[in-house]
Amino acid sequence: MSANTREKIDKLRQQLSEHNYKYYVLAQPSISDYEFDKMLEELIELEKQHPEFADPDSPSQKVGGTINKHFKTFKHEFAMLSLGNTYSEEELRDFDQRIFKQLGHRDYQYVCELKFDGLSISLHYENGELVRAVTRGDGVKGDVVTDNVRTIKALKTKLHGDYPPSLEVRGEIFMHRPAFDRINMEREEAGEVLFANPRNLAASSLKLQDSSEVAKRPLDIYLYQLLEKNETIGTHKESLEKMKSWGLKVSEHSKLFHNIDEVFNYLGHWDEARKKLTYDIDGVVIKINNYHHREELGFTAKSPRWAIAYKFKTEAACTRLMSIDYQVGRTGAITPVANLEPVFLLGTTVKRASLHNANEIARLDVRVGDYVYVEKGGEIIPKITGVELSKRKGELPPHKYITTCPECGTPLERKEGEAQHYCPNEEFCRPQVVGRIQHFIHRKAMDISGMGDETVEMLYENNLIRNMADLYDLKYEDVVQLDRMAEKSAQNLIDGIKASTQIAYPRVLFALGIRYVGETVAKKLAAKFKTIEALMSAGYEDLLQVDEIGERIARSIIEFFSKQSHRDMVSRLKAAGLQMENFEKEKEKVSDILNGKNIVISGVFNRFSRDEIKDLVETHGGKNAGSISSKTHYVVAGENMGPAKLEKAKQLNIPILSEDEFLEMIGTNSPSS
Ligand code: IVH
């Protein structure tokens, strides 16, 4: 039995990993997502029943789950060097000329590759199995991030074909723009600081402690370097083909060229074509193809002489940094913003640019008074990408990051592992208080008509509101006496506030502005916890039961409701008549036939959908359970029920009902009867 199960598990693993490869590497899926999910489900179930067969290489592990408190470091056998780079065609011709001179002939080829804008990674395989993934770090030693890297769907953790027993491959981990946009949108909804670009998001993902969180950040990978000790391979092109034959993902855009003019064609093509890629590239890497030639050319202290990066020019402007301001968001996050001498760039005048956080200022070593380069990337706000040191006049003092809140003077805090500083004075720091109320009245939240961001500021300035609940105590007389407030507007405002008491519970939850609780999460919470009281008393484990709610969100909710001031505010809002329960109609009871019965639904049904069958279980008094255990009373089995489940039900002697038998049992023929 055990040997059979083992075989079954191995087979599923092998098939699933093959399908992952076809989907993510070859982009040629051969089965439907549904079929894939079914197989994966079956594997997960079998692995759950047989923990003795656990294997970190299993495709089931692509969802992560390992926690790394601290990453170990690892010394690279060969340092991870950087590349010399250039923006000019002339310098590229010089590079070619140097090669010609040093080799003494023109019989050499170049391989041109895209320069992926991500993070370099080194992967170590032993006997075809991934044993270690190490970041570049300082080039000499990096962090071991194997568990996180394993979650990358495009990465084969078990190679196939004629791989050498021990090998190291290097490549770039990155994120596609659509995934980046989606994650940033979710962060915006939840009031979190946004990532500046896909590269930063990929970098922060790779360093997350919980690999299941990493799995939610869809990363991708291209391999572009093979370090193979036996030197059986003669050219770079061959090495790319070899890597590909072992199942590793290499870019199909790498091309072999016979002279520098052909290289220029490639550059010209990609300067335009890169705009159509779903990921960012910042240039092209030009590498000598033949390994013997590479050896002859050798290295400088920092980079190989046999390769160079040609970077695409991005439109940039150089201007003076006048001062640095700090903005405080509604969650207390501090964002430094550069005030610039106005400069014209791609159609608009730029006066301000984001500096993201203290690390970024330190990295650029940007000082007030410097001439800086501003670029418009994919981001909305332009960013500062560098300092023109030749224009630095005399001694400018290094920039000192603020240590106290620019608005309220409270000492700032920075949580471990976070780049952003926060002002902890949630209750009295003006932009936080005002920002939270502005979020509350927002169209997607309480949608209070007759009220905008400026109204909130005015009411705050006039000491009429200090939190969201105060809105509901506002009286017409208070409002109408304000400057620039006509009678009609005052009445509209009061009416708008009153009308907002009809806004549904999920949106009220979102409006509360609990950190990380965006619109979607609020809906999920409201569906599970039908009243605010139920949510307020939910424990950590209860919260984790909810779909899509992970540890971070759960912790944030608990922290929010643990504050007396928040609980008081909720009470006041409730007293003001806000919707604090889910009035989604409870399914009407039809019978008690299934009272006290735990029922597992599995497979695909003919007459009803799975959800309809589950509804029937509930309307007849039963409970739907997710997995089979000794507490299960019945299994309702449709077609294609997973064999593992079937086996388990049989083992435990649990009655297995067909769809018809089940319907007969409850005396039902259609979902509405
Ligand atoms: S080859 C000796 N090929 O660019 C260095 N690098 O500035 C060999 N990169 O650290 C690197 N795409 O992170 C190489 N097709 C590519 C690349 C690439 C992106 C990155 C890599 C490296 C940096 C060098």
XYZ file of C-alpha atoms and ligand atoms in Angstrom:
697
model
C 0.000 0.000 0.000
C 2.717 2.396 1.052
C 4.812 1.532 -1.987
C 1.812 2.166 -4.199
C 1.111 5.497 -2.595
C 4.729 6.433 -2.940
C 4.565 5.627 -6.640
C 1.400 7.617 -7.017
C 2.956 10.608 -5.246
C 6.091 10.407 -7.361
C 4.077 10.193 -10.518
C 1.918 13.182 -9.615
C 4.978 15.204 -8.677
C 6.680 14.359 -11.893
C 3.599 15.158 -13.976
C 2.865 18.415 -12.190
C 6.416 19.597 -12.439
C 6.327 18.799 -16.152
C 3.118 20.821 -16.522
C 4.613 23.736 -14.610
C 7.550 23.621 -16.972
C 5.313 23.526 -20.041
C 3.230 26.407 -18.743
C 5.826 28.728 -17.216
C 8.945 27.953 -19.222
C 7.776 26.809 -22.623
C 4.493 28.763 -22.508
C 2.867 25.694 -24.087
C 0.413 24.244 -21.580
C -1.022 20.864 -22.522
C -3.762 20.538 -19.906
C -6.386 22.946 -18.559
C -5.910 24.930 -15.347
C -8.759 22.932 -13.921
C -7.078 19.603 -14.590
C -3.855 20.970 -13.160
C -5.576 22.151 -9.991
C -7.238 18.793 -9.553
C -3.948 16.941 -9.786
C -2.313 19.373 -7.404
C -5.175 18.973 -4.959
C -4.762 15.232 -5.073
C -1.037 15.483 -4.478
C -1.507 17.832 -1.533
C -4.039 15.465 -0.019
C -1.712 12.474 -0.410
C 1.201 14.392 1.048
C -0.940 15.390 3.991
C -1.782 11.771 4.672
C 1.830 10.711 4.202
C 4.110 13.253 5.784
C 6.867 10.621 5.660
C 7.133 11.243 1.897
C 7.586 15.014 2.232
C 9.942 16.542 -0.318
C 10.928 20.195 -0.641
C 11.103 19.739 -4.416
C 7.467 18.732 -4.650
C 5.369 21.037 -6.867
C 3.069 21.403 -3.856
C 5.840 23.409 -2.212
C 5.458 26.189 -4.789
C 2.988 27.669 -2.329
C 5.752 28.069 0.232
C 5.243 27.771 3.953
C 8.723 27.878 5.422
C 9.613 30.693 7.755
C 13.150 32.087 7.728
C 13.827 34.366 10.632
C 17.298 35.158 9.448
C 18.872 34.164 6.200
C 22.163 32.316 6.374
C 24.957 33.736 4.304
C 26.991 31.821 1.778
C 30.329 32.671 0.213
C 30.203 32.523 -3.577
C 32.779 30.174 -5.030
C 33.248 32.696 -7.845
C 32.460 36.277 -6.964
C 29.335 37.673 -8.555
C 30.789 40.530 -10.510
C 29.060 43.419 -12.134
C 29.341 44.570 -15.719
C 30.974 47.610 -17.171
C 28.321 49.681 -18.808
C 27.874 52.328 -21.405
C 25.155 54.466 -22.911
C 27.059 55.421 -26.017
C 27.608 53.718 -29.343
C 31.057 55.188 -29.518
C 32.108 53.521 -26.299
C 30.693 50.289 -27.588
C 32.892 50.564 -30.680
C 35.842 51.199 -28.339
C 34.924 48.021 -26.450
C 34.935 46.058 -29.712
C 38.234 47.635 -30.683
C 39.825 46.594 -27.372
C 38.684 43.024 -27.917
C 40.089 42.987 -31.414
C 43.408 44.322 -30.182
C 43.697 41.924 -27.319
C 42.709 38.834 -29.292
C 44.660 39.920 -32.343
C 41.994 38.825 -34.847
C 38.379 39.398 -35.767
C 37.323 35.810 -35.523
C 35.073 36.198 -32.515
C 31.330 36.301 -31.953
C 29.046 38.112 -29.595
C 25.943 36.868 -27.887
C 23.519 39.677 -27.136
C 20.988 39.270 -24.380
C 18.375 41.403 -22.754
C 19.485 42.997 -19.513
C 16.672 42.074 -17.174
C 15.954 44.644 -14.525
C 15.728 42.421 -11.494
C 18.060 40.812 -8.962
C 20.770 38.381 -9.743
C 20.655 34.975 -8.131
C 22.957 31.999 -8.038
C 21.431 28.525 -8.032
C 23.319 25.431 -6.949
C 22.225 22.017 -8.176
C 23.589 18.713 -6.917
C 22.671 15.613 -8.902
C 20.045 17.663 -10.655
C 18.378 18.907 -7.499
C 18.288 22.488 -6.343
C 20.167 22.615 -3.058
C 20.781 26.316 -2.617
C 19.791 29.706 -3.991
C 22.015 32.614 -3.014
C 21.517 36.334 -3.639
C 24.328 38.442 -5.020
C 24.814 40.189 -1.667
C 28.022 42.163 -1.781
C 29.267 40.017 -4.657
C 31.475 37.920 -2.376
C 28.815 36.454 -0.147
C 25.059 36.546 -0.308
C 21.937 35.405 1.542
C 20.607 31.875 1.197
C 17.017 32.306 0.035
C 16.329 28.785 -1.241
C 12.825 28.402 0.232
C 11.684 31.650 -1.289
C 13.215 30.900 -4.662
C 11.515 27.503 -4.716
C 8.146 29.269 -4.962
C 9.005 30.576 -8.430
C 6.793 28.617 -10.768
C 9.144 28.906 -13.738
C 12.004 27.380 -11.803
C 12.782 23.707 -12.104
C 14.034 22.431 -8.777
C 14.755 19.059 -10.390
C 16.556 19.067 -13.707
C 16.142 16.624 -16.532
C 18.455 15.416 -19.284
C 22.243 15.096 -19.177
C 23.064 17.633 -16.466
C 26.467 17.428 -14.752
C 26.442 16.102 -11.165
C 27.270 19.496 -9.713
C 26.565 22.854 -11.229
C 25.895 26.476 -10.558
C 23.716 28.658 -12.751
C 23.099 32.358 -12.435
C 20.280 34.481 -13.615
C 17.865 37.232 -12.826
C 14.692 37.159 -10.754
C 12.120 39.750 -11.713
C 8.432 40.545 -11.735
C 6.179 41.272 -14.671
C 4.609 44.731 -14.759
C 0.964 43.586 -14.648
C 1.646 41.646 -11.427
C 3.466 44.672 -10.020
C 0.538 46.955 -10.876
C -1.931 44.574 -9.274
C 0.046 44.293 -6.046
C 0.538 48.037 -5.828
C -3.160 48.600 -6.421
C -3.994 46.270 -3.559
C -1.493 48.104 -1.388
C -3.008 51.431 -2.271
C -6.439 50.124 -1.313
C -5.062 49.004 2.008
C -3.299 52.290 2.672
C 0.174 50.824 2.407
C 3.275 52.427 0.995
C 3.642 51.628 -2.705
C 6.659 49.976 -4.284
C 8.556 52.271 -6.614
C 9.094 49.685 -9.359
C 8.916 45.946 -10.063
C 12.580 45.557 -9.206
C 12.110 46.831 -5.648
C 9.049 44.690 -5.213
C 10.924 41.598 -6.415
C 13.822 42.415 -4.078
C 11.597 42.859 -1.060
C 9.702 39.667 -1.924
C 12.839 37.604 -2.027
C 13.672 38.727 1.497
C 10.294 37.987 3.056
C 10.488 35.645 6.000
C 7.421 33.620 5.154
C 7.784 31.784 1.870
C 4.006 31.438 1.510
C 3.902 35.248 1.320
C 6.588 35.082 -1.368
C 4.439 32.624 -3.303
C 1.746 35.311 -3.521
C 4.165 37.618 -5.278
C 4.516 36.079 -8.703
C 8.205 36.189 -9.504
C 9.788 34.955 -12.699
C 13.338 34.025 -13.624
C 15.704 33.885 -16.582
C 19.021 32.049 -16.352
C 21.937 33.482 -18.305
C 25.130 32.044 -16.934
C 26.418 28.529 -16.425
C 29.372 27.823 -14.173
C 30.420 24.326 -14.902
C 33.568 22.918 -13.445
C 34.472 20.278 -15.998
C 34.655 22.747 -18.854
C 32.963 20.451 -21.309
C 31.179 23.344 -22.914
C 32.958 25.663 -25.325
C 30.658 28.586 -25.945
C 28.056 30.705 -24.210
C 25.469 29.865 -26.851
C 26.001 26.184 -26.151
C 25.664 26.783 -22.419
C 22.308 28.494 -22.969
C 21.130 25.551 -25.029
C 22.328 23.118 -22.391
C 20.566 24.991 -19.621
C 17.434 24.971 -21.711
C 17.721 21.219 -22.296
C 17.860 20.651 -18.521
C 14.582 22.488 -18.084
C 15.947 25.864 -17.010
C 14.282 28.968 -18.342
C 16.491 30.927 -20.704
C 15.383 33.861 -22.786
C 14.480 33.187 -26.395
C 15.803 36.638 -27.256
C 19.507 35.810 -26.853
C 21.164 35.963 -30.280
C 24.554 35.184 -31.783
C 26.265 37.867 -33.916
C 29.443 37.949 -35.956
C 30.382 41.597 -35.716
C 29.626 44.795 -33.876
C 27.409 46.201 -36.633
C 25.025 43.301 -36.221
C 25.066 44.077 -32.514
C 23.960 47.647 -33.251
C 20.979 46.336 -35.188
C 19.945 44.307 -32.175
C 20.263 47.347 -29.899
C 18.173 49.468 -32.252
C 15.516 46.810 -32.387
C 15.235 46.408 -28.610
C 15.268 50.102 -27.805
C 11.806 50.128 -29.368
C 10.672 46.531 -28.890
C 11.299 46.606 -25.130
C 8.192 48.743 -24.724
C 6.116 45.745 -25.746
C 7.617 43.352 -23.189
C 5.626 42.594 -20.051
C 8.760 43.109 -17.939
C 11.382 45.840 -17.661
C 14.794 45.649 -19.243
C 17.303 48.433 -18.823
C 19.608 47.503 -21.670
C 21.347 44.741 -23.517
C 24.298 42.651 -22.358
C 26.915 41.952 -25.020
C 29.086 38.921 -24.284
C 31.903 37.194 -26.090
C 30.647 33.775 -27.107
C 33.782 31.609 -27.019
C 35.090 30.585 -23.580
C 38.713 30.451 -24.771
C 38.409 34.033 -25.927
C 36.903 34.958 -22.603
C 39.845 33.422 -20.808
C 42.296 35.391 -22.902
C 40.459 38.625 -22.204
C 40.145 38.061 -18.468
C 38.814 40.440 -15.829
C 39.395 43.850 -14.339
C 39.009 44.120 -10.575
C 35.280 44.582 -10.869
C 34.045 43.124 -14.096
C 34.854 40.839 -17.011
C 36.593 42.352 -20.026
C 34.611 40.025 -22.275
C 31.221 41.589 -21.652
C 29.601 44.978 -21.438
C 26.132 46.293 -20.710
C 24.687 48.776 -23.151
C 22.043 50.739 -21.316
C 19.139 52.412 -23.007
C 18.927 56.102 -22.477
C 15.929 57.070 -20.477
C 14.816 60.654 -20.775
C 16.331 62.407 -17.813
C 16.750 66.015 -16.786
C 19.343 67.512 -14.497
C 18.215 70.094 -11.991
C 18.911 71.430 -8.548
C 17.565 69.916 -5.354
C 16.265 72.837 -3.317
C 14.962 71.057 -0.244
C 13.493 67.820 1.045
C 10.005 67.699 2.536
C 8.385 64.850 4.359
C 4.835 63.723 3.870
C 2.884 61.822 6.481
C 0.271 59.391 5.156
C -2.897 58.250 6.893
C -1.135 55.160 8.184
C 1.667 57.311 9.588
C 4.167 56.322 6.868
C 6.718 59.021 6.112
C 7.683 59.710 2.494
C 10.515 62.103 1.673
C 9.800 64.320 -1.325
C 12.355 66.397 -3.206
C 11.585 70.009 -4.124
C 13.365 70.769 -7.363
C 14.214 73.789 -9.382
C 11.461 73.430 -12.007
C 12.676 71.578 -15.088
C 10.993 70.551 -18.328
C 10.827 66.801 -18.962
C 8.779 64.917 -21.565
C 6.059 67.489 -21.904
C 5.611 68.681 -18.332
C 7.396 70.818 -15.783
C 8.698 68.780 -12.900
C 8.972 70.416 -9.479
C 8.773 67.525 -7.106
C 10.129 64.001 -7.124
C 9.834 61.090 -4.750
C 12.822 59.972 -2.726
C 10.979 56.933 -1.358
C 12.692 56.444 2.016
C 15.807 56.991 4.119
C 17.660 54.098 2.485
C 17.180 55.603 -0.941
C 18.566 58.977 0.178
C 21.571 57.230 1.696
C 22.075 55.070 -1.384
C 22.121 58.099 -3.671
C 24.003 60.171 -1.091
C 21.915 63.054 -2.320
C 22.380 66.361 -0.519
C 20.354 69.549 -0.566
C 21.994 71.856 -3.126
C 23.099 69.001 -5.394
C 22.317 68.770 -9.083
C 20.272 65.627 -9.514
C 18.901 63.562 -12.391
C 15.165 63.151 -12.588
C 13.477 60.518 -14.701
C 9.936 59.587 -15.420
C 9.824 55.856 -15.111
C 6.711 53.760 -15.150
C 5.748 55.542 -11.950
C 3.359 58.418 -11.594
C 5.717 60.680 -9.676
C 9.119 61.316 -11.249
C 12.075 59.942 -9.352
C 15.616 60.990 -8.649
C 18.037 58.516 -10.142
C 21.422 60.027 -9.435
C 23.572 62.952 -8.422
C 25.882 64.907 -10.733
C 28.871 64.996 -8.435
C 30.935 67.150 -10.784
C 28.506 69.960 -10.088
C 28.656 69.647 -6.301
C 30.037 72.999 -5.185
C 32.293 72.847 -2.171
C 31.203 70.899 0.844
C 27.549 70.087 1.136
C 26.597 68.471 4.434
C 25.224 64.896 4.093
C 21.482 64.850 4.400
C 20.206 64.105 7.874
C 16.976 62.157 7.843
C 14.388 63.422 10.271
C 14.004 61.569 13.539
C 10.756 63.180 14.619
C 7.467 63.665 12.819
C 7.441 66.900 10.789
C 3.800 67.401 11.700
C 3.553 66.554 15.379
C 7.119 66.164 16.639
C 6.729 62.590 17.847
C 9.904 60.458 17.523
C 9.625 58.275 14.420
C 9.771 54.499 14.476
C 11.010 52.032 11.941
C 9.949 48.381 12.172
C 12.515 45.716 11.554
C 12.706 44.805 7.906
C 10.754 47.858 6.755
C 12.228 50.679 4.713
C 9.689 53.258 5.773
C 9.694 55.317 8.962
C 6.389 55.726 10.766
C 4.950 58.323 13.107
C 3.312 56.349 15.922
C 1.136 59.262 17.078
C -1.905 57.850 15.422
C -4.383 59.691 17.582
C -3.202 63.265 17.388
C -0.936 63.617 14.356
C -2.909 65.870 12.035
C -2.354 64.319 8.585
C -3.044 60.859 10.015
C -6.281 61.952 11.651
C -7.414 63.964 8.635
C -6.221 61.262 6.210
C -8.222 58.584 8.004
C -11.398 60.662 7.890
C -10.770 61.428 4.233
C -10.422 57.740 3.584
C -13.649 57.120 5.514
C -15.751 59.496 3.385
C -14.185 58.350 0.126
C -16.348 57.195 -2.783
C -15.364 53.561 -2.372
C -15.926 53.684 1.387
C -18.828 55.632 2.974
C -19.303 57.668 -0.197
C -20.540 60.778 1.630
C -21.905 63.111 -0.987
C -21.536 66.832 -0.438
C -18.171 66.249 1.219
C -14.646 66.286 -0.162
C -11.108 66.209 1.180
C -11.123 69.977 1.732
C -14.351 69.817 3.724
C -12.691 67.314 6.052
C -9.754 69.670 6.499
C -12.017 72.616 7.171
C -14.076 70.726 9.727
C -10.883 69.581 11.393
C -9.397 73.104 11.471
C -12.569 74.360 13.097
C -12.352 71.727 15.783
C -15.586 70.132 14.692
C -14.225 66.672 14.053
C -11.402 64.596 15.491
C -12.454 61.193 14.221
C -14.950 59.508 11.922
C -17.595 59.137 14.603
C -17.634 62.922 15.164
C -19.081 63.322 11.663
C -22.362 61.859 12.865
C -22.631 64.424 15.688
C -22.312 67.366 13.297
C -25.257 69.711 13.283
C -26.457 72.012 10.564
C -25.874 75.027 12.829
C -22.222 74.033 13.381
C -21.566 73.703 9.703
C -23.466 76.646 8.268
C -21.505 79.185 10.266
C -18.232 78.131 8.656
C -16.553 80.407 6.142
C -17.506 79.745 2.548
C -20.282 77.365 3.541
C -23.590 78.215 1.896
C -26.832 77.089 3.495
C -27.502 74.657 0.716
C -24.055 73.084 0.964
C -24.390 72.764 4.713
C -27.682 70.955 4.329
C -26.272 68.692 1.594
C -23.438 67.763 3.841
C -25.646 66.883 6.770
C -27.948 64.899 4.453
C -25.001 63.103 2.895
C -23.723 62.051 6.293
C -27.130 60.819 7.302
C -27.548 58.860 4.068
C -24.223 57.137 4.626
C -25.722 55.221 7.527
C -27.258 52.998 4.854
C -23.904 51.969 3.414
C -23.473 48.201 3.670
C -21.364 46.587 6.369
C -18.453 45.424 4.137
C -17.863 48.988 3.037
C -18.092 50.263 6.603
C -15.366 47.760 7.479
C -13.207 49.045 4.635
C -13.909 52.653 5.659
C -12.555 52.043 9.166
C -9.097 52.104 7.594
C -7.643 49.072 9.335
C -4.171 48.632 7.964
C -3.999 46.022 5.176
C -7.790 45.727 5.038
C -8.649 46.794 1.515
C -11.997 46.455 -0.233
C -11.596 42.787 -1.061
C -10.402 41.736 2.369
C -13.247 43.715 3.961
C -15.761 41.777 1.878
C -14.245 38.463 2.885
C -14.266 39.452 6.546
C -17.870 40.591 6.422
C -18.907 37.325 4.813
C -17.273 35.283 7.546
C -17.968 37.497 10.563
C -21.548 38.586 10.152
C -21.436 41.268 12.838
C -18.777 43.711 13.945
C -18.912 42.137 17.407
C -18.060 38.760 15.902
C -15.123 40.312 14.112
C -13.948 42.218 17.179
C -13.871 39.089 19.258
C -12.327 36.884 16.579
C -9.037 35.313 17.588
C -5.935 35.038 15.463
C -6.739 31.479 14.400
C -10.337 32.388 13.503
C -9.081 35.137 11.247
C -6.602 32.864 9.523
C -9.520 30.613 8.559
C -10.750 33.279 6.166
C -9.730 32.972 2.558
C -6.825 35.223 1.619
C -6.230 36.362 5.173
C -2.673 35.723 6.191
C -0.743 36.383 9.351
C 0.011 39.996 8.566
C -3.617 40.975 8.042
C -4.781 38.903 11.002
C -2.271 40.600 13.281
C -3.281 44.021 12.043
C -6.989 43.370 12.712
C -6.316 42.094 16.217
C -4.097 45.076 16.934
C -6.727 47.488 15.648
C -9.523 46.173 17.825
C -7.308 45.769 20.863
C -7.250 49.561 21.206
C -9.972 50.893 23.446
C -10.199 54.101 21.410
C -11.044 52.072 18.288
C -13.633 50.019 20.132
C -15.219 53.205 21.463
C -15.321 54.667 18.006
C -17.014 51.563 16.626
C -19.632 51.807 19.408
C -20.295 55.433 18.561
C -20.601 54.641 14.845
C -22.990 51.845 15.648
C -25.051 54.113 17.878
C -25.161 56.613 15.009
C -26.923 53.956 12.960
C -24.137 52.633 10.723
C -24.509 49.139 9.313
C -22.454 46.836 11.473
C -23.888 43.534 10.384
C -24.208 41.576 7.246
C -27.818 41.523 6.197
C -27.103 39.217 3.351
C -30.125 36.999 3.575
C -29.450 33.952 5.671
C -30.307 30.903 3.692
C -33.726 29.791 4.714
C -33.906 26.495 6.514
C -35.708 23.853 4.513
C -35.402 20.886 6.846
C -33.447 19.397 9.718
C -32.749 16.133 7.961
C -28.979 16.674 8.108
C -28.868 18.153 11.587
C -25.509 17.559 13.238
C -24.067 15.849 10.160
C -20.649 16.732 8.780
C -20.579 16.283 5.054
C -17.730 16.368 2.563
C -18.539 17.236 -1.051
C -16.044 16.049 -3.609
C -15.858 15.804 -7.387
C -17.990 17.212 -10.187
C -21.776 16.860 -10.298
C -24.307 16.543 -13.084
C -27.473 18.172 -11.884
C -26.141 20.780 -9.514
C -22.949 22.764 -9.120
C -20.746 22.055 -6.139
C -21.826 25.311 -4.516
C -25.467 24.433 -4.968
C -24.903 21.059 -3.332
C -23.121 22.785 -0.465
C -26.066 25.187 -0.105
C -28.383 22.221 0.052
C -26.330 20.716 2.858
C -26.723 23.912 4.864
C -30.388 24.542 4.162
C -31.063 21.043 5.377
C -29.243 21.580 8.619
C -25.903 19.945 7.805
C -22.344 21.275 7.922
C -19.886 21.334 5.046
C -16.450 20.043 5.948
C -13.330 20.471 3.857
C -11.583 17.174 4.428
C -12.462 13.670 5.388
C -11.856 12.620 8.978
C -13.358 10.250 11.499
C -15.893 13.019 12.257
C -17.286 12.935 8.713
C -20.787 11.425 8.452
C -21.182 11.312 4.669
C -19.165 11.926 1.571
C -21.130 13.088 -1.445
C -19.084 11.964 -4.416
C -19.426 13.369 -7.899
C -17.410 12.382 -10.914
C -13.630 12.524 -10.764
C -13.496 12.442 -7.022
C -9.843 12.339 -6.000
C -8.725 8.712 -5.480
C -7.000 9.690 -2.249
C -10.244 10.957 -0.780
C -12.101 7.912 -1.940
C -9.536 5.631 -0.366
C -9.653 7.524 2.900
C -13.460 7.424 3.053
C -13.383 3.692 2.483
C -10.731 3.191 5.145
C -12.839 5.072 7.691
C -16.019 3.298 6.621
C -17.770 6.536 5.770
C -20.872 6.122 3.608
C -20.304 7.477 0.110
C -23.378 8.910 -1.560
C -23.850 9.626 -5.234
C -25.488 12.897 -6.276
C -28.838 11.144 -6.768
C -28.631 9.293 -3.476
C -27.928 12.531 -1.686
C -30.825 14.355 -3.354
C -33.101 11.489 -2.525
C -31.981 11.578 1.086
C -32.970 15.220 1.470
C -36.008 14.871 -0.781
C -34.934 17.581 -3.214
C -34.959 17.855 -6.944
C -33.945 21.395 -7.752
C -31.829 23.941 -5.868
C -34.797 26.192 -5.200
C -37.214 23.569 -3.872
S 25.752 38.507 -17.171
C 29.958 39.017 -14.747
N 23.451 38.727 -18.363
O 23.178 42.878 -14.673
C 28.532 39.426 -14.712
N 23.773 39.939 -16.349
O 25.423 44.828 -14.179
C 27.717 38.505 -15.527
N 21.801 41.196 -15.628
O 24.599 41.530 -11.799
C 26.328 38.977 -15.629
N 20.495 40.607 -17.293
O 22.121 41.088 -12.207
C 24.205 39.109 -17.301
N 21.453 38.783 -19.551
C 22.184 39.152 -18.489
C 21.694 40.018 -17.494
C 22.525 40.386 -16.434
C 20.585 41.306 -16.179
C 22.238 41.891 -14.391
C 22.895 40.981 -13.382
C 24.248 41.560 -13.132
C 24.091 42.957 -13.612
C 25.423 43.470 -14.091
